[in-house]
JSON list of C-alpha atoms in Angstrom, two decimals:
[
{"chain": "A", "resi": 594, "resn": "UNK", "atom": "CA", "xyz": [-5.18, -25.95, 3.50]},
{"chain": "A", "resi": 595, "resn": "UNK", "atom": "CA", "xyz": [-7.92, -23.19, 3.94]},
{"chain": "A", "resi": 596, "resn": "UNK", "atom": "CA", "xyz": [-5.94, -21.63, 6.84]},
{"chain": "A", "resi": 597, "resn": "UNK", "atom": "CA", "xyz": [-2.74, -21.30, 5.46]},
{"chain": "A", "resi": 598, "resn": "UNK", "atom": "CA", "xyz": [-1.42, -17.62, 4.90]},
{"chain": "A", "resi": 599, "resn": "UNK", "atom": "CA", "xyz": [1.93, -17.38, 5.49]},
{"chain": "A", "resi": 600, "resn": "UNK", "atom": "CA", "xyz": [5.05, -19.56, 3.71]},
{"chain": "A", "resi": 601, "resn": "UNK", "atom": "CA", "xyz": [8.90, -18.92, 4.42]},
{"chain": "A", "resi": 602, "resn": "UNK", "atom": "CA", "xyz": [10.72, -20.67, 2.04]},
{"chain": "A", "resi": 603, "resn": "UNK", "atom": "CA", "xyz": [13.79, -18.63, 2.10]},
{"chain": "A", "resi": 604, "resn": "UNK", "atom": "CA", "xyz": [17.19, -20.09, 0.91]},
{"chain": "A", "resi": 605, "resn": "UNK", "atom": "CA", "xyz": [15.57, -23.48, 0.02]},
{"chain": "A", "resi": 606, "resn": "UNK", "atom": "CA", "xyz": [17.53, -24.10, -3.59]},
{"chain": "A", "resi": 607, "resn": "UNK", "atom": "CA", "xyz": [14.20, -22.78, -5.55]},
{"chain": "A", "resi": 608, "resn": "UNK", "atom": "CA", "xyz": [14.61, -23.01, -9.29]},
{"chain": "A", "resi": 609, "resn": "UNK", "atom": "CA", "xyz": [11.42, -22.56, -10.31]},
{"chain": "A", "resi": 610, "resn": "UNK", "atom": "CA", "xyz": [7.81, -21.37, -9.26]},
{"chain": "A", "resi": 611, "resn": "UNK", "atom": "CA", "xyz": [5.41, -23.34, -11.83]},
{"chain": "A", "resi": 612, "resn": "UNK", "atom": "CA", "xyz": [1.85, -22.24, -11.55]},
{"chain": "A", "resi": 613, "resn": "UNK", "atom": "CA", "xyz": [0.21, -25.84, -10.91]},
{"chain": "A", "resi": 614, "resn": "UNK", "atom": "CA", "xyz": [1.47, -26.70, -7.67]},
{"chain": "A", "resi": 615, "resn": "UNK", "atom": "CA", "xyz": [0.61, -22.99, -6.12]},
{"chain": "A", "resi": 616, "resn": "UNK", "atom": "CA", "xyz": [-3.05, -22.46, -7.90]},
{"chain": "A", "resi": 617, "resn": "UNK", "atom": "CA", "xyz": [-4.49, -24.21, -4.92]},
{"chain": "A", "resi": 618, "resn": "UNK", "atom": "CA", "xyz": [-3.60, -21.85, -2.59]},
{"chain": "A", "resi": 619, "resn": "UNK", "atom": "CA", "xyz": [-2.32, -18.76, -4.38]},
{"chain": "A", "resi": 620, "resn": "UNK", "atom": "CA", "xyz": [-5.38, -16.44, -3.37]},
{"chain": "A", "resi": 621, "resn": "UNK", "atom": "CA", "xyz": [-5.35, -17.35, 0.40]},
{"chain": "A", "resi": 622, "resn": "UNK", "atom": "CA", "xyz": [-1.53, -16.42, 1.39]},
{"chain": "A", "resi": 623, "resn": "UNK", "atom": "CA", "xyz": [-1.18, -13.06, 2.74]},
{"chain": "A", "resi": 624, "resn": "UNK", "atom": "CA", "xyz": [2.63, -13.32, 2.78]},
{"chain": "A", "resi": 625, "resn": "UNK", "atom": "CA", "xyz": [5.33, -15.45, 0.72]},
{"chain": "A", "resi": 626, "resn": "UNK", "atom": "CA", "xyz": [9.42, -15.64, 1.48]},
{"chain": "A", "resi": 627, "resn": "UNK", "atom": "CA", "xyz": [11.31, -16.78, -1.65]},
{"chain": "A", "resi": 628, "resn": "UNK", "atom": "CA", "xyz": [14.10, -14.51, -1.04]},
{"chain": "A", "resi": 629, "resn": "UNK", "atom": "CA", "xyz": [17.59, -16.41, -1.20]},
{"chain": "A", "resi": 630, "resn": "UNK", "atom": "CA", "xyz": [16.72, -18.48, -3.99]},
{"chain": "A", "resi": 631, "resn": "UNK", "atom": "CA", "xyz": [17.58, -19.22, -7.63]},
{"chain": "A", "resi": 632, "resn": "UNK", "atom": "CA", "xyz": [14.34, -18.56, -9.51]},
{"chain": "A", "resi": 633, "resn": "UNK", "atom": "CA", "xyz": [14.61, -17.99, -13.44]},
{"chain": "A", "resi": 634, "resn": "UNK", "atom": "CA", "xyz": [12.75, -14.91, -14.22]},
{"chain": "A", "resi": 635, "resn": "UNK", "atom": "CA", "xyz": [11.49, -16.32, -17.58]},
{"chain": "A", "resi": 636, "resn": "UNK", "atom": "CA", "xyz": [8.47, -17.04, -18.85]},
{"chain": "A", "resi": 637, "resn": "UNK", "atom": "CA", "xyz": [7.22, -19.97, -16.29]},
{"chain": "A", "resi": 638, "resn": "UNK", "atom": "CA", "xyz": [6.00, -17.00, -14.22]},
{"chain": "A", "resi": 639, "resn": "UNK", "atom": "CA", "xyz": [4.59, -15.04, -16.67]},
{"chain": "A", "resi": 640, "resn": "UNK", "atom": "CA", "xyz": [0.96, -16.43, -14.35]},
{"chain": "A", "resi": 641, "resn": "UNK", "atom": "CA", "xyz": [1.79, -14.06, -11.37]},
{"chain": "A", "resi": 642, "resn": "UNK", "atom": "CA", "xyz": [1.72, -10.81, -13.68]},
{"chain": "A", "resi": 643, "resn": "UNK", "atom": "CA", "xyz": [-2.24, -10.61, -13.00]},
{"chain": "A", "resi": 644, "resn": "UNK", "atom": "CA", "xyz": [-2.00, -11.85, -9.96]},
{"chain": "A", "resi": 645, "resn": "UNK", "atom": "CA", "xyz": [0.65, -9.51, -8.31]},
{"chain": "A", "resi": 646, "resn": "UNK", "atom": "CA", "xyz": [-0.34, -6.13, -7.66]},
{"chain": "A", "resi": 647, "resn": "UNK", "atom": "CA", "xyz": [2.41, -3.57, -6.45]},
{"chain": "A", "resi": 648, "resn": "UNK", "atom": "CA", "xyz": [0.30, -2.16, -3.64]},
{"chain": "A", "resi": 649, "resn": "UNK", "atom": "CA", "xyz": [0.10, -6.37, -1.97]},
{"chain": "A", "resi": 650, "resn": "UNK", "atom": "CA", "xyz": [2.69, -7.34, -2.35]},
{"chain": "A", "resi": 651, "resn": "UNK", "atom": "CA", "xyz": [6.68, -7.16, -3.36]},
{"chain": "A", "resi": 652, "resn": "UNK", "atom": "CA", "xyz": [7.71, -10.27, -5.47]},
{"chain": "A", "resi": 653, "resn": "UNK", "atom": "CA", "xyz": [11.76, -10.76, -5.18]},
{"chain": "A", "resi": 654, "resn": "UNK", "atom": "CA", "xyz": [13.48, -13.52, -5.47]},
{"chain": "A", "resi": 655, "resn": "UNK", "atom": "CA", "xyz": [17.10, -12.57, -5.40]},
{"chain": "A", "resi": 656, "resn": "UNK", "atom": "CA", "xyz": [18.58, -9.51, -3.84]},
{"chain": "A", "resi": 657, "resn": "UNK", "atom": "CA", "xyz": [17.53, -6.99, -6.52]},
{"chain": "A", "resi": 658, "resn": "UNK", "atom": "CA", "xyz": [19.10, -4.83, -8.90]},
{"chain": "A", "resi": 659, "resn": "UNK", "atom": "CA", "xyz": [18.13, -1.25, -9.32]},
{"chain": "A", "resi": 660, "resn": "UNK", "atom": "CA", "xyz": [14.24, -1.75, -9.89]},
{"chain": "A", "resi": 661, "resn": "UNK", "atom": "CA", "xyz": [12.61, -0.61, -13.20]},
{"chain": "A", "resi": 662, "resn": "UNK", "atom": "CA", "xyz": [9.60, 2.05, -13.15]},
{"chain": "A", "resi": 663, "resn": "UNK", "atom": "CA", "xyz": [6.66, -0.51, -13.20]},
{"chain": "A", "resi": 664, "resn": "UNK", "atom": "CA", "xyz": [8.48, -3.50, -12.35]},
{"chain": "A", "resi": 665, "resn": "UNK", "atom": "CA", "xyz": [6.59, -6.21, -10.27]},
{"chain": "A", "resi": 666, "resn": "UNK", "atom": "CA", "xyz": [9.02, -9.19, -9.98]},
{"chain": "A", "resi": 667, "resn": "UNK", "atom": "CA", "xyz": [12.60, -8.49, -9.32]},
{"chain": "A", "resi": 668, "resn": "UNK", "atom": "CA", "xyz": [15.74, -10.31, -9.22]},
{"chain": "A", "resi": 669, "resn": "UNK", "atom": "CA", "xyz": [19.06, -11.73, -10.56]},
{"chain": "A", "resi": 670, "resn": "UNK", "atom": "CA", "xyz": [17.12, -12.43, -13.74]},
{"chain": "A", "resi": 671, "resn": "UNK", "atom": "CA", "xyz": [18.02, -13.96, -17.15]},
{"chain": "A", "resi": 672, "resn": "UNK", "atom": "CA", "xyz": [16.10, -12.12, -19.14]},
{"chain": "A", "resi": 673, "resn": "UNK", "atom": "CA", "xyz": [13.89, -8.59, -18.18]},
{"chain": "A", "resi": 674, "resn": "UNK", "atom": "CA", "xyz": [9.92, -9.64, -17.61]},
{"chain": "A", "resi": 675, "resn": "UNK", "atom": "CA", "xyz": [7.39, -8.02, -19.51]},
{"chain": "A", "resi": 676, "resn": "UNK", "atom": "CA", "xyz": [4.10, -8.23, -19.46]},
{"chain": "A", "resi": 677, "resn": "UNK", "atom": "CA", "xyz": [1.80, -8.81, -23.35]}
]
């Protein structure tokens, strides 16, 4: 899918964003819509820490809570993200 850049997946029941099944296309989307969905902020997306870069793009999942200085994924989380 070399031209694919854009995916709205908004309110689709997401759980989860495992790295295998976006590696494939990952470095050609310009734009991704997960808001309205479930996604665990745990460590199964620890992968998009180097990947994400505040000035590209704006990771949310969930409406957020009041971000945190530094904070690259946001969202009704679990647990708080931190990268090693």
């Amino acid at each position: 899918m070399p031209a694919l850049r854009k995916v709205n997946l908004e309110k689709n029941f997401f759980y989860s964003m495992p790295e295998k099944p976006w590696a494939v296309i990952w470095t050609q989307l310009k734009y991704l819509d997960i808001t309205g969905n479930f996604i665990e902020c745990d460590c199964n997306l620890l992968w998009l820490l180097p990947i994400i870069s505040p000035p590209i793009a704006n990771f949310t999942s969930t409406p957020a809570p009041k971000p945190i200085p530094g904070q690259i994924i946001r969202g009704s989380c679990a647990r708080a993200m931190k990268p090693k």
